[in-house]
Amino acid sequence: MGYDVVALASPERFVVGLEISNIAAEKAKQWSSSLPNADWFAFLVADFFKWRPSEPFDLIFDYTFFCALDPSMRLAWAETVSRLLKPDGELITLIYLISDQEGGPPYNNTVADYQKVLEPLGFKAVCMEDNELAIKPRKGVEKLGRWKRCGRPQSSL
């Protein structure tokens, strides 16, 4: 529905909500178009992995997208995040910790799964904390991670 897009948007911060579903993007546009901050956000329909914005972003907020992806796509996710972020940009991840799921989505994941794909690209978790604002059923199983590039990507050799 794009609630986070709207919550983050302000005169100081234009926010783009990327959605692969036309229906979901239209629903988000419908409920949010008359809000006071509607000039500071947009909902776009595109494939995250193929999208080429006109300029890189200062911040990417991943709200459980990672755990919805088949684990074989996680490296491509990290490479795409790296491409979409400015060199000094930040990645915020809402990590839904799952360890007992058969199949998916959502798929099992841990903080280590994020580290495995982000650290070789030069990202380091500068903050990792429990999500105190998690909805009741997910209290204790969500973490907020803040990632920054802290060096050059590691060679895969």
mmCIF file of N, CA and C in Angstrom, residues 15-128:
data_model
loop_
_atom_site.group_PDB
_atom_site.id
_atom_site.type_symbol
_atom_site.label_atom_id
_atom_site.label_comp_id
_atom_site.label_asym_id
_atom_site.label_seq_id
_atom_site.Cartn_x
_atom_site.Cartn_y
_atom_site.Cartn_z
ATOM 1 N N VAL A 15 10.589 10.642 -2.338
ATOM 2 C CA VAL A 15 10.627 9.195 -2.143
ATOM 3 C C VAL A 15 9.950 8.497 -3.327
ATOM 4 N N VAL A 16 10.586 7.432 -3.790
ATOM 5 C CA VAL A 16 10.041 6.616 -4.866
ATOM 6 C C VAL A 16 9.693 5.250 -4.301
ATOM 7 N N GLY A 17 8.462 4.835 -4.518
ATOM 8 C CA GLY A 17 8.036 3.484 -4.165
ATOM 9 C C GLY A 17 8.016 2.651 -5.426
ATOM 10 N N LEU A 18 8.832 1.617 -5.470
ATOM 11 C CA LEU A 18 8.934 0.772 -6.652
ATOM 12 C C LEU A 18 8.103 -0.485 -6.437
ATOM 13 N N GLU A 19 7.264 -0.791 -7.392
ATOM 14 C CA GLU A 19 6.344 -1.926 -7.270
ATOM 15 C C GLU A 19 6.305 -2.662 -8.602
ATOM 16 N N ILE A 20 6.272 -3.968 -8.552
ATOM 17 C CA ILE A 20 6.182 -4.744 -9.795
ATOM 18 C C ILE A 20 4.740 -4.939 -10.234
ATOM 19 N N SER A 21 3.808 -4.757 -9.319
ATOM 20 C CA SER A 21 2.392 -4.978 -9.599
ATOM 21 C C SER A 21 1.682 -3.667 -9.942
ATOM 22 N N ASN A 22 1.077 -3.616 -11.120
ATOM 23 C CA ASN A 22 0.273 -2.446 -11.508
ATOM 24 C C ASN A 22 -0.870 -2.224 -10.532
ATOM 25 N N ILE A 23 -1.505 -3.301 -10.109
ATOM 26 C CA ILE A 23 -2.656 -3.194 -9.203
ATOM 27 C C ILE A 23 -2.234 -2.586 -7.871
ATOM 28 N N ALA A 24 -1.129 -3.071 -7.301
ATOM 29 C CA ALA A 24 -0.657 -2.541 -6.021
ATOM 30 C C ALA A 24 -0.261 -1.071 -6.144
ATOM 31 N N ALA A 25 0.424 -0.722 -7.222
ATOM 32 C CA ALA A 25 0.826 0.682 -7.420
ATOM 33 C C ALA A 25 -0.402 1.583 -7.559
ATOM 34 N N GLU A 26 -1.408 1.135 -8.282
ATOM 35 C CA GLU A 26 -2.633 1.930 -8.439
ATOM 36 C C GLU A 26 -3.357 2.100 -7.101
ATOM 37 N N LYS A 27 -3.422 1.047 -6.307
ATOM 38 C CA LYS A 27 -4.049 1.154 -4.980
ATOM 39 C C LYS A 27 -3.307 2.168 -4.113
ATOM 40 N N ALA A 28 -1.978 2.110 -4.151
ATOM 41 C CA ALA A 28 -1.184 3.060 -3.365
ATOM 42 C C ALA A 28 -1.433 4.492 -3.840
ATOM 43 N N LYS A 29 -1.470 4.682 -5.141
ATOM 44 C CA LYS A 29 -1.725 6.023 -5.687
ATOM 45 C C LYS A 29 -3.112 6.528 -5.287
ATOM 46 N N GLN A 30 -4.104 5.644 -5.342
ATOM 47 C CA GLN A 30 -5.477 6.049 -5.031
ATOM 48 C C GLN A 30 -5.620 6.566 -3.603
ATOM 49 N N TRP A 31 -5.104 5.846 -2.653
ATOM 50 C CA TRP A 31 -5.320 6.268 -1.263
ATOM 51 C C TRP A 31 -4.430 7.435 -0.871
ATOM 52 N N SER A 32 -3.296 7.620 -1.580
ATOM 53 C CA SER A 32 -2.324 8.615 -1.122
ATOM 54 C C SER A 32 -2.299 9.911 -1.935
ATOM 55 N N SER A 33 -2.961 9.943 -3.067
ATOM 56 C CA SER A 33 -2.808 11.087 -3.984
ATOM 57 C C SER A 33 -3.289 12.421 -3.416
ATOM 58 N N SER A 34 -4.176 12.404 -2.457
ATOM 59 C CA SER A 34 -4.682 13.676 -1.914
ATOM 60 C C SER A 34 -4.036 14.055 -0.579
ATOM 61 N N LEU A 35 -3.017 13.328 -0.174
ATOM 62 C CA LEU A 35 -2.345 13.642 1.086
ATOM 63 C C LEU A 35 -1.534 14.926 0.963
ATOM 64 N N PRO A 36 -1.297 15.608 2.071
ATOM 65 C CA PRO A 36 -0.566 16.885 2.020
ATOM 66 C C PRO A 36 0.852 16.774 1.457
ATOM 67 N N ASN A 37 1.479 15.619 1.578
ATOM 68 C CA ASN A 37 2.852 15.479 1.081
ATOM 69 C C ASN A 37 2.904 14.756 -0.271
ATOM 70 N N ALA A 38 1.802 14.695 -0.995
ATOM 71 C CA ALA A 38 1.725 13.948 -2.257
ATOM 72 C C ALA A 38 2.708 14.445 -3.325
ATOM 73 N N ASP A 39 3.177 15.674 -3.217
ATOM 74 C CA ASP A 39 4.149 16.185 -4.194
ATOM 75 C C ASP A 39 5.547 15.633 -3.963
ATOM 76 N N TRP A 40 5.757 14.922 -2.870
ATOM 77 C CA TRP A 40 7.098 14.476 -2.514
ATOM 78 C C TRP A 40 7.281 12.968 -2.577
ATOM 79 N N PHE A 41 6.377 12.289 -3.272
ATOM 80 C CA PHE A 41 6.576 10.860 -3.486
ATOM 81 C C PHE A 41 5.917 10.439 -4.792
ATOM 82 N N ALA A 42 6.359 9.288 -5.292
ATOM 83 C CA ALA A 42 5.791 8.711 -6.505
ATOM 84 C C ALA A 42 5.831 7.197 -6.384
ATOM 85 N N PHE A 43 4.865 6.545 -6.997
ATOM 86 C CA PHE A 43 4.844 5.087 -7.083
ATOM 87 C C PHE A 43 5.079 4.713 -8.543
ATOM 88 N N LEU A 44 6.082 3.901 -8.780
ATOM 89 C CA LEU A 44 6.432 3.477 -10.133
ATOM 90 C C LEU A 44 6.291 1.970 -10.256
ATOM 91 N N VAL A 45 5.928 1.523 -11.438
ATOM 92 C CA VAL A 45 5.843 0.089 -11.720
ATOM 93 C C VAL A 45 7.061 -0.285 -12.553
ATOM 94 N N ALA A 46 7.887 -1.157 -12.000
ATOM 95 C CA ALA A 46 9.098 -1.599 -12.701
ATOM 96 C C ALA A 46 9.655 -2.839 -12.019
ATOM 97 N N ASP A 47 10.487 -3.535 -12.745
ATOM 98 C CA ASP A 47 11.219 -4.679 -12.204
ATOM 99 C C ASP A 47 12.467 -4.136 -11.511
ATOM 100 N N PHE A 48 12.561 -4.358 -10.223
ATOM 101 C CA PHE A 48 13.686 -3.869 -9.422
ATOM 102 C C PHE A 48 15.029 -4.204 -10.070
ATOM 103 N N PHE A 49 15.162 -5.393 -10.608
ATOM 104 C CA PHE A 49 16.442 -5.862 -11.134
ATOM 105 C C PHE A 49 16.799 -5.246 -12.483
ATOM 106 N N LYS A 50 15.821 -4.752 -13.205
ATOM 107 C CA LYS A 50 16.057 -4.180 -14.534
ATOM 108 C C LYS A 50 15.917 -2.659 -14.568
ATOM 109 N N TRP A 51 15.376 -2.070 -13.521
ATOM 110 C CA TRP A 51 15.081 -0.643 -13.493
ATOM 111 C C TRP A 51 16.354 0.186 -13.551
ATOM 112 N N ARG A 52 16.333 1.225 -14.352
ATOM 113 C CA ARG A 52 17.469 2.137 -14.489
ATOM 114 C C ARG A 52 16.978 3.567 -14.247
ATOM 115 N N PRO A 53 17.008 4.038 -12.985
ATOM 116 C CA PRO A 53 16.570 5.412 -12.717
ATOM 117 C C PRO A 53 17.553 6.417 -13.320
ATOM 118 N N SER A 54 17.121 7.649 -13.438
ATOM 119 C CA SER A 54 17.971 8.683 -14.049
ATOM 120 C C SER A 54 19.166 9.040 -13.179
ATOM 121 N N GLU A 55 19.070 8.785 -11.885
ATOM 122 C CA GLU A 55 20.203 9.045 -10.993
ATOM 123 C C GLU A 55 20.138 8.087 -9.810
ATOM 124 N N PRO A 56 21.298 7.816 -9.192
ATOM 125 C CA PRO A 56 21.298 6.904 -8.036
ATOM 126 C C PRO A 56 20.675 7.564 -6.808
ATOM 127 N N PHE A 57 20.384 6.740 -5.820
ATOM 128 C CA PHE A 57 19.677 7.183 -4.625
ATOM 129 C C PHE A 57 20.600 7.400 -3.436
ATOM 130 N N ASP A 58 20.185 8.301 -2.548
ATOM 131 C CA ASP A 58 20.873 8.527 -1.275
ATOM 132 C C ASP A 58 20.558 7.411 -0.286
ATOM 133 N N LEU A 59 19.335 6.871 -0.391
ATOM 134 C CA LEU A 59 18.855 5.896 0.581
ATOM 135 C C LEU A 59 17.949 4.888 -0.096
ATOM 136 N N ILE A 60 18.117 3.634 0.262
ATOM 137 C CA ILE A 60 17.178 2.584 -0.139
ATOM 138 C C ILE A 60 16.672 1.936 1.139
ATOM 139 N N PHE A 61 15.364 1.787 1.226
ATOM 140 C CA PHE A 61 14.728 1.120 2.359
ATOM 141 C C PHE A 61 14.108 -0.168 1.849
ATOM 142 N N ASP A 62 14.649 -1.274 2.277
ATOM 143 C CA ASP A 62 14.146 -2.588 1.887
ATOM 144 C C ASP A 62 13.281 -3.125 3.011
ATOM 145 N N TYR A 63 11.988 -3.145 2.764
ATOM 146 C CA TYR A 63 11.026 -3.612 3.763
ATOM 147 C C TYR A 63 10.660 -5.051 3.437
ATOM 148 N N THR A 64 11.465 -5.970 3.896
ATOM 149 C CA THR A 64 11.274 -7.424 3.762
ATOM 150 C C THR A 64 11.247 -7.930 2.319
ATOM 151 N N PHE A 65 11.717 -7.161 1.356
ATOM 152 C CA PHE A 65 11.804 -7.637 -0.024
ATOM 153 C C PHE A 65 12.772 -8.811 -0.102
ATOM 154 N N PHE A 66 13.889 -8.705 0.594
ATOM 155 C CA PHE A 66 14.934 -9.727 0.588
ATOM 156 C C PHE A 66 14.374 -11.105 0.929
ATOM 157 N N CYS A 67 13.564 -11.196 1.979
ATOM 158 C CA CYS A 67 13.054 -12.508 2.394
ATOM 159 C C CYS A 67 11.980 -13.041 1.452
ATOM 160 N N ALA A 68 11.428 -12.180 0.593
ATOM 161 C CA ALA A 68 10.432 -12.626 -0.383
ATOM 162 C C ALA A 68 11.089 -13.207 -1.630
ATOM 163 N N LEU A 69 12.380 -12.950 -1.790
ATOM 164 C CA LEU A 69 13.106 -13.432 -2.962
ATOM 165 C C LEU A 69 13.628 -14.843 -2.731
ATOM 166 N N ASP A 70 13.567 -15.649 -3.775
ATOM 167 C CA ASP A 70 14.196 -16.957 -3.706
ATOM 168 C C ASP A 70 15.674 -16.739 -3.345
ATOM 169 N N PRO A 71 16.229 -17.535 -2.443
ATOM 170 C CA PRO A 71 17.629 -17.330 -2.027
ATOM 171 C C PRO A 71 18.627 -17.283 -3.185
ATOM 172 N N SER A 72 18.311 -17.900 -4.303
ATOM 173 C CA SER A 72 19.215 -17.846 -5.456
ATOM 174 C C SER A 72 19.293 -16.447 -6.065
ATOM 175 N N MET A 73 18.371 -15.548 -5.705
ATOM 176 C CA MET A 73 18.342 -14.188 -6.256
ATOM 177 C C MET A 73 18.977 -13.154 -5.329
ATOM 178 N N ARG A 74 19.462 -13.587 -4.191
ATOM 179 C CA ARG A 74 19.937 -12.627 -3.190
ATOM 180 C C ARG A 74 21.198 -11.880 -3.620
ATOM 181 N N LEU A 75 22.107 -12.540 -4.299
ATOM 182 C CA LEU A 75 23.296 -11.832 -4.776
ATOM 183 C C LEU A 75 22.889 -10.780 -5.814
ATOM 184 N N ALA A 76 21.969 -11.120 -6.698
ATOM 185 C CA ALA A 76 21.484 -10.143 -7.683
ATOM 186 C C ALA A 76 20.808 -8.967 -6.983
ATOM 187 N N TRP A 77 20.085 -9.234 -5.889
ATOM 188 C CA TRP A 77 19.483 -8.161 -5.088
ATOM 189 C C TRP A 77 20.565 -7.214 -4.586
ATOM 190 N N ALA A 78 21.626 -7.777 -3.986
ATOM 191 C CA ALA A 78 22.706 -6.951 -3.431
ATOM 192 C C ALA A 78 23.413 -6.151 -4.531
ATOM 193 N N GLU A 79 23.653 -6.763 -5.666
ATOM 194 C CA GLU A 79 24.301 -6.060 -6.776
ATOM 195 C C GLU A 79 23.415 -4.924 -7.289
ATOM 196 N N THR A 80 22.117 -5.147 -7.326
ATOM 197 C CA THR A 80 21.192 -4.108 -7.777
ATOM 198 C C THR A 80 21.139 -2.959 -6.767
ATOM 199 N N VAL A 81 21.080 -3.280 -5.491
ATOM 200 C CA VAL A 81 21.119 -2.242 -4.451
ATOM 201 C C VAL A 81 22.393 -1.414 -4.615
ATOM 202 N N SER A 82 23.502 -2.086 -4.802
ATOM 203 C CA SER A 82 24.781 -1.391 -4.953
ATOM 204 C C SER A 82 24.758 -0.452 -6.157
ATOM 205 N N ARG A 83 24.175 -0.899 -7.255
ATOM 206 C CA ARG A 83 24.087 -0.082 -8.468
ATOM 207 C C ARG A 83 23.156 1.116 -8.282
ATOM 208 N N LEU A 84 22.074 0.927 -7.538
ATOM 209 C CA LEU A 84 21.079 1.989 -7.367
ATOM 210 C C LEU A 84 21.470 3.052 -6.342
ATOM 211 N N LEU A 85 22.430 2.748 -5.486
ATOM 212 C CA LEU A 85 22.842 3.681 -4.427
ATOM 213 C C LEU A 85 24.015 4.544 -4.860
ATOM 214 N N LYS A 86 24.003 5.790 -4.418
ATOM 215 C CA LYS A 86 25.180 6.642 -4.576
ATOM 216 C C LYS A 86 26.337 6.019 -3.797
ATOM 217 N N PRO A 87 27.576 6.347 -4.143
ATOM 218 C CA PRO A 87 28.717 5.764 -3.421
ATOM 219 C C PRO A 87 28.660 5.967 -1.906
ATOM 220 N N ASP A 88 28.106 7.119 -1.472
ATOM 221 C CA ASP A 88 28.000 7.368 -0.035
ATOM 222 C C ASP A 88 26.574 7.111 0.469
ATOM 223 N N GLY A 89 25.768 6.430 -0.342
ATOM 224 C CA GLY A 89 24.383 6.156 0.026
ATOM 225 C C GLY A 89 24.271 5.113 1.126
ATOM 226 N N GLU A 90 23.070 5.022 1.684
ATOM 227 C CA GLU A 90 22.811 4.074 2.773
ATOM 228 C C GLU A 90 21.672 3.140 2.408
ATOM 229 N N LEU A 91 21.762 1.948 2.937
ATOM 230 C CA LEU A 91 20.719 0.943 2.798
ATOM 231 C C LEU A 91 20.146 0.672 4.182
ATOM 232 N N ILE A 92 18.839 0.758 4.296
ATOM 233 C CA ILE A 92 18.144 0.379 5.530
ATOM 234 C C ILE A 92 17.351 -0.888 5.210
ATOM 235 N N THR A 93 17.526 -1.904 6.027
ATOM 236 C CA THR A 93 16.824 -3.161 5.800
ATOM 237 C C THR A 93 15.947 -3.488 7.000
ATOM 238 N N LEU A 94 14.695 -3.799 6.718
ATOM 239 C CA LEU A 94 13.825 -4.365 7.743
ATOM 240 C C LEU A 94 13.932 -5.877 7.541
ATOM 241 N N ILE A 95 14.588 -6.537 8.462
ATOM 242 C CA ILE A 95 14.907 -7.954 8.335
ATOM 243 C C ILE A 95 13.898 -8.765 9.133
ATOM 244 N N TYR A 96 13.172 -9.595 8.426
ATOM 245 C CA TYR A 96 12.202 -10.490 9.052
ATOM 246 C C TYR A 96 12.907 -11.826 9.226
ATOM 247 N N LEU A 97 13.356 -12.089 10.439
ATOM 248 C CA LEU A 97 14.151 -13.282 10.729
ATOM 249 C C LEU A 97 13.254 -14.518 10.733
ATOM 250 N N ILE A 98 13.551 -15.423 9.828
ATOM 251 C CA ILE A 98 12.770 -16.648 9.706
ATOM 252 C C ILE A 98 13.755 -17.814 9.644
ATOM 253 N N SER A 99 13.472 -18.870 10.409
ATOM 254 C CA SER A 99 14.376 -20.022 10.360
ATOM 255 C C SER A 99 13.652 -21.353 10.238
ATOM 256 N N ASP A 100 12.341 -21.355 10.339
ATOM 257 C CA ASP A 100 11.619 -22.627 10.332
ATOM 258 C C ASP A 100 10.613 -22.741 9.191
ATOM 259 N N GLN A 101 10.786 -21.912 8.179
ATOM 260 C CA GLN A 101 9.865 -21.881 7.052
ATOM 261 C C GLN A 101 10.264 -22.943 6.032
ATOM 262 N N GLU A 102 9.314 -23.736 5.577
ATOM 263 C CA GLU A 102 9.564 -24.663 4.477
ATOM 264 C C GLU A 102 9.123 -23.984 3.201
ATOM 265 N N GLY A 103 10.049 -23.795 2.282
ATOM 266 C CA GLY A 103 9.721 -23.099 1.044
ATOM 267 C C GLY A 103 9.576 -21.611 1.279
ATOM 268 N N GLY A 104 8.745 -20.991 0.494
ATOM 269 C CA GLY A 104 8.529 -19.561 0.624
ATOM 270 C C GLY A 104 7.768 -19.047 -0.580
ATOM 271 N N PRO A 105 7.567 -17.788 -0.720
ATOM 272 C CA PRO A 105 7.988 -16.747 0.214
ATOM 273 C C PRO A 105 7.077 -16.651 1.440
ATOM 274 N N PRO A 106 7.527 -16.067 2.513
ATOM 275 C CA PRO A 106 8.903 -15.633 2.758
ATOM 276 C C PRO A 106 9.830 -16.836 2.940
ATOM 277 N N TYR A 107 11.090 -16.601 2.628
ATOM 278 C CA TYR A 107 12.118 -17.632 2.758
ATOM 279 C C TYR A 107 12.904 -17.413 4.045
ATOM 280 N N ASN A 108 13.462 -18.495 4.559
ATOM 281 C CA ASN A 108 14.314 -18.386 5.742
ATOM 282 C C ASN A 108 15.430 -17.388 5.468
ATOM 283 N N ASN A 109 15.749 -16.591 6.464
ATOM 284 C CA ASN A 109 16.890 -15.678 6.351
ATOM 285 C C ASN A 109 17.327 -15.195 7.713
ATOM 286 N N THR A 110 18.584 -14.816 7.764
ATOM 287 C CA THR A 110 19.214 -14.315 8.980
ATOM 288 C C THR A 110 20.020 -13.068 8.628
ATOM 289 N N VAL A 111 20.531 -12.413 9.638
ATOM 290 C CA VAL A 111 21.424 -11.280 9.397
ATOM 291 C C VAL A 111 22.641 -11.752 8.599
ATOM 292 N N ALA A 112 23.119 -12.949 8.894
ATOM 293 C CA ALA A 112 24.283 -13.493 8.175
ATOM 294 C C ALA A 112 24.019 -13.636 6.682
ATOM 295 N N ASP A 113 22.771 -13.896 6.301
ATOM 296 C CA ASP A 113 22.440 -13.988 4.873
ATOM 297 C C ASP A 113 22.622 -12.642 4.180
ATOM 298 N N TYR A 114 22.281 -11.566 4.860
ATOM 299 C CA TYR A 114 22.509 -10.223 4.323
ATOM 300 C C TYR A 114 24.009 -9.940 4.241
ATOM 301 N N GLN A 115 24.720 -10.262 5.301
ATOM 302 C CA GLN A 115 26.161 -10.028 5.319
ATOM 303 C C GLN A 115 26.859 -10.781 4.184
ATOM 304 N N LYS A 116 26.425 -11.989 3.929
ATOM 305 C CA LYS A 116 27.038 -12.835 2.902
ATOM 306 C C LYS A 116 27.004 -12.179 1.524
ATOM 307 N N VAL A 117 25.937 -11.460 1.202
ATOM 308 C CA VAL A 117 25.837 -10.848 -0.126
ATOM 309 C C VAL A 117 26.236 -9.375 -0.147
ATOM 310 N N LEU A 118 26.126 -8.683 0.990
ATOM 311 C CA LEU A 118 26.458 -7.256 1.013
ATOM 312 C C LEU A 118 27.928 -6.977 1.295
ATOM 313 N N GLU A 119 28.530 -7.709 2.208
ATOM 314 C CA GLU A 119 29.922 -7.428 2.580
ATOM 315 C C GLU A 119 30.904 -7.568 1.419
ATOM 316 N N PRO A 120 30.763 -8.566 0.532
ATOM 317 C CA PRO A 120 31.687 -8.620 -0.615
ATOM 318 C C PRO A 120 31.574 -7.412 -1.545
ATOM 319 N N LEU A 121 30.482 -6.681 -1.465
ATOM 320 C CA LEU A 121 30.289 -5.486 -2.282
ATOM 321 C C LEU A 121 30.725 -4.220 -1.546
ATOM 322 N N GLY A 122 31.340 -4.392 -0.380
ATOM 323 C CA GLY A 122 31.872 -3.251 0.361
ATOM 324 C C GLY A 122 30.941 -2.691 1.415
ATOM 325 N N PHE A 123 29.788 -3.308 1.646
ATOM 326 C CA PHE A 123 28.849 -2.827 2.659
ATOM 327 C C PHE A 123 29.177 -3.410 4.027
ATOM 328 N N LYS A 124 28.932 -2.590 5.040
ATOM 329 C CA LYS A 124 29.101 -3.023 6.418
ATOM 330 C C LYS A 124 27.885 -2.551 7.213
ATOM 331 N N ALA A 125 27.423 -3.417 8.094
ATOM 332 C CA ALA A 125 26.317 -3.027 8.973
ATOM 333 C C ALA A 125 26.863 -2.079 10.030
ATOM 334 N N VAL A 126 26.428 -0.832 10.000
ATOM 335 C CA VAL A 126 26.887 0.134 10.989
ATOM 336 C C VAL A 126 25.939 0.182 12.180
ATOM 337 N N CYS A 127 24.769 -0.432 12.021
ATOM 338 C CA CYS A 127 23.809 -0.526 13.114
ATOM 339 C C CYS A 127 22.897 -1.712 12.835
ATOM 340 N N MET A 128 22.641 -2.498 13.860
ATOM 341 C CA MET A 128 21.720 -3.626 13.749
ATOM 342 C C MET A 128 20.996 -3.710 15.084
#
